C-alpha positions as a LaTeX table, in Angstrom:
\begin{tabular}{lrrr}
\hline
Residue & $x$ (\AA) & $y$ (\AA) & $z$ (\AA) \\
\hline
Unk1 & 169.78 & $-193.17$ & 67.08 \\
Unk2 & 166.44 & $-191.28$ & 67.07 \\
Unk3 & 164.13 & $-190.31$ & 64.32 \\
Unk4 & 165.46 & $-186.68$ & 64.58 \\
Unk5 & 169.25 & $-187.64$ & 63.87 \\
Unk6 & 168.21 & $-188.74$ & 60.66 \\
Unk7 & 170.23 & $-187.29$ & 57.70 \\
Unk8 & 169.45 & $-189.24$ & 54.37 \\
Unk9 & 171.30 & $-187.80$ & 51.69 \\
Unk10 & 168.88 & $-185.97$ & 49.26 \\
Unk11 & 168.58 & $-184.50$ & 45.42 \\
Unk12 & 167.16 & $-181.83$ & 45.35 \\
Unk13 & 167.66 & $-179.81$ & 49.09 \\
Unk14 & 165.86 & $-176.41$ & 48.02 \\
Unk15 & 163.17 & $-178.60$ & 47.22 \\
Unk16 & 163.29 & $-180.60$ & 50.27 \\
Unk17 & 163.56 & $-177.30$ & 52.38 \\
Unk18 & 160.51 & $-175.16$ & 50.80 \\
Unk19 & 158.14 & $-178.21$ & 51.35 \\
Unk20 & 159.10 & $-178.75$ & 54.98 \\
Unk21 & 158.37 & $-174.98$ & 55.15 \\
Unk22 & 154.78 & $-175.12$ & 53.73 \\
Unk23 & 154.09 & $-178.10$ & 55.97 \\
Unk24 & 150.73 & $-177.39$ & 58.01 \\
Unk25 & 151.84 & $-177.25$ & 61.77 \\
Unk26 & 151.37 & $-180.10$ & 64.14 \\
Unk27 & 148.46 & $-178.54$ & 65.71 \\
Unk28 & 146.22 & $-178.28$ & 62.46 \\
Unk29 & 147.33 & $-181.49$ & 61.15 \\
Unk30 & 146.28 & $-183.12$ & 64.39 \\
Unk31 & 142.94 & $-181.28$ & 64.27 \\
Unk32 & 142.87 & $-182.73$ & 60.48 \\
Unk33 & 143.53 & $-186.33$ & 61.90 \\
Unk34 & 140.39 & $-185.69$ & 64.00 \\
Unk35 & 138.25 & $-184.97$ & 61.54 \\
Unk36 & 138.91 & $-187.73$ & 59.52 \\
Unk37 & 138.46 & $-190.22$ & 62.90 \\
Unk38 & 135.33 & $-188.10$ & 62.91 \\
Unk39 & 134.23 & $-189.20$ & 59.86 \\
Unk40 & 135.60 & $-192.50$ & 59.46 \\
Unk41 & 132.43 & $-193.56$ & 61.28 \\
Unk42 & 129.87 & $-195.41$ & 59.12 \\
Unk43 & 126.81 & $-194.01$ & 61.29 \\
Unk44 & 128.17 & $-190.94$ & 61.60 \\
Unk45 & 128.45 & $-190.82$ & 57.28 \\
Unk46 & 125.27 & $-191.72$ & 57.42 \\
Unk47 & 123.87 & $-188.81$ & 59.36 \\
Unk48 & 126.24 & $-186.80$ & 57.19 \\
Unk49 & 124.73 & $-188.11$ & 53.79 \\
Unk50 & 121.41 & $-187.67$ & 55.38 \\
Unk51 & 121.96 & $-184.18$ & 56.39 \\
Unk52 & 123.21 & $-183.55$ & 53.01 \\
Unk53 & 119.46 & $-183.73$ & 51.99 \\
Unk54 & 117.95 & $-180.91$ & 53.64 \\
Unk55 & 117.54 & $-179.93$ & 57.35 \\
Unk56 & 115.70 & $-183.28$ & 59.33 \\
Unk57 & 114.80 & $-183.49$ & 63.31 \\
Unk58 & 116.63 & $-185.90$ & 65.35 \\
Unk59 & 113.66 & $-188.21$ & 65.24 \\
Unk60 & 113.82 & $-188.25$ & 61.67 \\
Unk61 & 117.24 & $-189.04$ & 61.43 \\
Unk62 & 117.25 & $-191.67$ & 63.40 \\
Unk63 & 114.77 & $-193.26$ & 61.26 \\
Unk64 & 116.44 & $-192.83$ & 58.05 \\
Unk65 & 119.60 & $-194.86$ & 59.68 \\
Unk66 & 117.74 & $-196.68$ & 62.34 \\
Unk67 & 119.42 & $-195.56$ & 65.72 \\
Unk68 & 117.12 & $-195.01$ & 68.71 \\
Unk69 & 117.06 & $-190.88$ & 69.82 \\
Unk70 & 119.80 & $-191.39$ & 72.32 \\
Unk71 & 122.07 & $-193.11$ & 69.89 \\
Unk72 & 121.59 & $-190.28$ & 67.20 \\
Unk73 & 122.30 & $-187.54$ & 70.50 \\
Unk74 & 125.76 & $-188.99$ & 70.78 \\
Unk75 & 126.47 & $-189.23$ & 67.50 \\
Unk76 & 125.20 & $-185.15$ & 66.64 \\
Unk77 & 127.57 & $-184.29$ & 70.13 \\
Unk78 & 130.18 & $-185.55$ & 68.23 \\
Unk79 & 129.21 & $-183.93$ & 64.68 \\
Unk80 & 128.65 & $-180.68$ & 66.68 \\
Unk81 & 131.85 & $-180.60$ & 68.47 \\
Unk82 & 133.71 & $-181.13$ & 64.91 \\
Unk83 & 131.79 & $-178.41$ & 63.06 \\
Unk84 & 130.57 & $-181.22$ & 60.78 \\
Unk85 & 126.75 & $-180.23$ & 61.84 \\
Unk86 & 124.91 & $-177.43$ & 63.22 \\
Unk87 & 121.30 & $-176.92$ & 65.07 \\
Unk88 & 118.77 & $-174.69$ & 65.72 \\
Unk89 & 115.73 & $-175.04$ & 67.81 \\
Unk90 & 112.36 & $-174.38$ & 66.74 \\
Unk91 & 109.87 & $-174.51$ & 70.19 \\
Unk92 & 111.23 & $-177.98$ & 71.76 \\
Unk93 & 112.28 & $-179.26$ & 68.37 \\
Unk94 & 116.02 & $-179.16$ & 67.44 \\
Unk95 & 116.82 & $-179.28$ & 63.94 \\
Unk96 & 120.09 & $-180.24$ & 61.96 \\
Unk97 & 121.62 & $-179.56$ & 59.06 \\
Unk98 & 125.60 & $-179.87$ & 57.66 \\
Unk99 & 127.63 & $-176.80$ & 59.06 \\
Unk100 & 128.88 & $-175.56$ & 56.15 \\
Unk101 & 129.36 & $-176.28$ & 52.08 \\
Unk102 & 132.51 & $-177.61$ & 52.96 \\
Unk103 & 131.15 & $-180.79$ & 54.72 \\
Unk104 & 129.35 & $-181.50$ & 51.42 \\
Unk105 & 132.32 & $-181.20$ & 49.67 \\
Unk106 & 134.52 & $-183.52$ & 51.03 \\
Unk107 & 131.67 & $-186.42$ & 50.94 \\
Unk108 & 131.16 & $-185.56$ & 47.14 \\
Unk109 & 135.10 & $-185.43$ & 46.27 \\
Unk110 & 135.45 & $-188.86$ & 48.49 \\
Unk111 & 132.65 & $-190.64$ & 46.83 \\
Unk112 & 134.09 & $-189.37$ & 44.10 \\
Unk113 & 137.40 & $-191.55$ & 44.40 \\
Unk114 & 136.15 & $-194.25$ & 45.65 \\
Unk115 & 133.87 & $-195.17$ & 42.87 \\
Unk116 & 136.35 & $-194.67$ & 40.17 \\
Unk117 & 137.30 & $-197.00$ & 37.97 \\
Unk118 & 140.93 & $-198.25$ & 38.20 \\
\hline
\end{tabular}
């Protein structure tokens, strides 16, 4: 028997059968898993928390969290490719900052629950 010849015998089957309809679809909960392995990096919640400060250089980032350049590089490819961060170049310069209000959100609400008390 497979997973998908399951039957278990249930309370409430309206119930059952409107939240299996407003389930996301596999594709956007697999994107979701992603950005959670995204961000279940400690450097990469570093940059993050940095970034949450203000626009900084790569140099300057990888000061505040003490990476070399080409350790930060990877780590903003990564942060690009999720839409977690966004650049701009100023002459040979690049600048970062968090893509969007959103980013900041989800570090605030996590903090959030992870520092309450039980």
């Amino acid at each position: 028997m497979n997973d998908n010849d399951l039957n278990y015998e249930t309370l409430d089957e309206k119930r059952i059968l409107e939240v299996q309809k407003e389930l996301p679809s596999d594709n956007d909960l697999n994107r979701l898993a992603e950005f959670y392995k995204i961000m279940g990096d400690p450097t990469r919640l570093k940059i993050l928390i940095t970034l949450e400060k203000g626009e900084f250089c790569a140099s300057d980032v990888a000061n505040v969290v003490g990476m070399s350049r080409s350790a930060i590089s990877h780590q903003f490819k990564a942060l690009k490719a999720a839409k977690l961060v966004k650049s701009r170049k100023e002459g040979k310069t690049v600048f970062y900052s968090l893509d969007d209000s959103h980013i900041h959100s989800v570090l605030h609400v996590a903090f959030e629950h992870i520092l309450e008390e039980d």
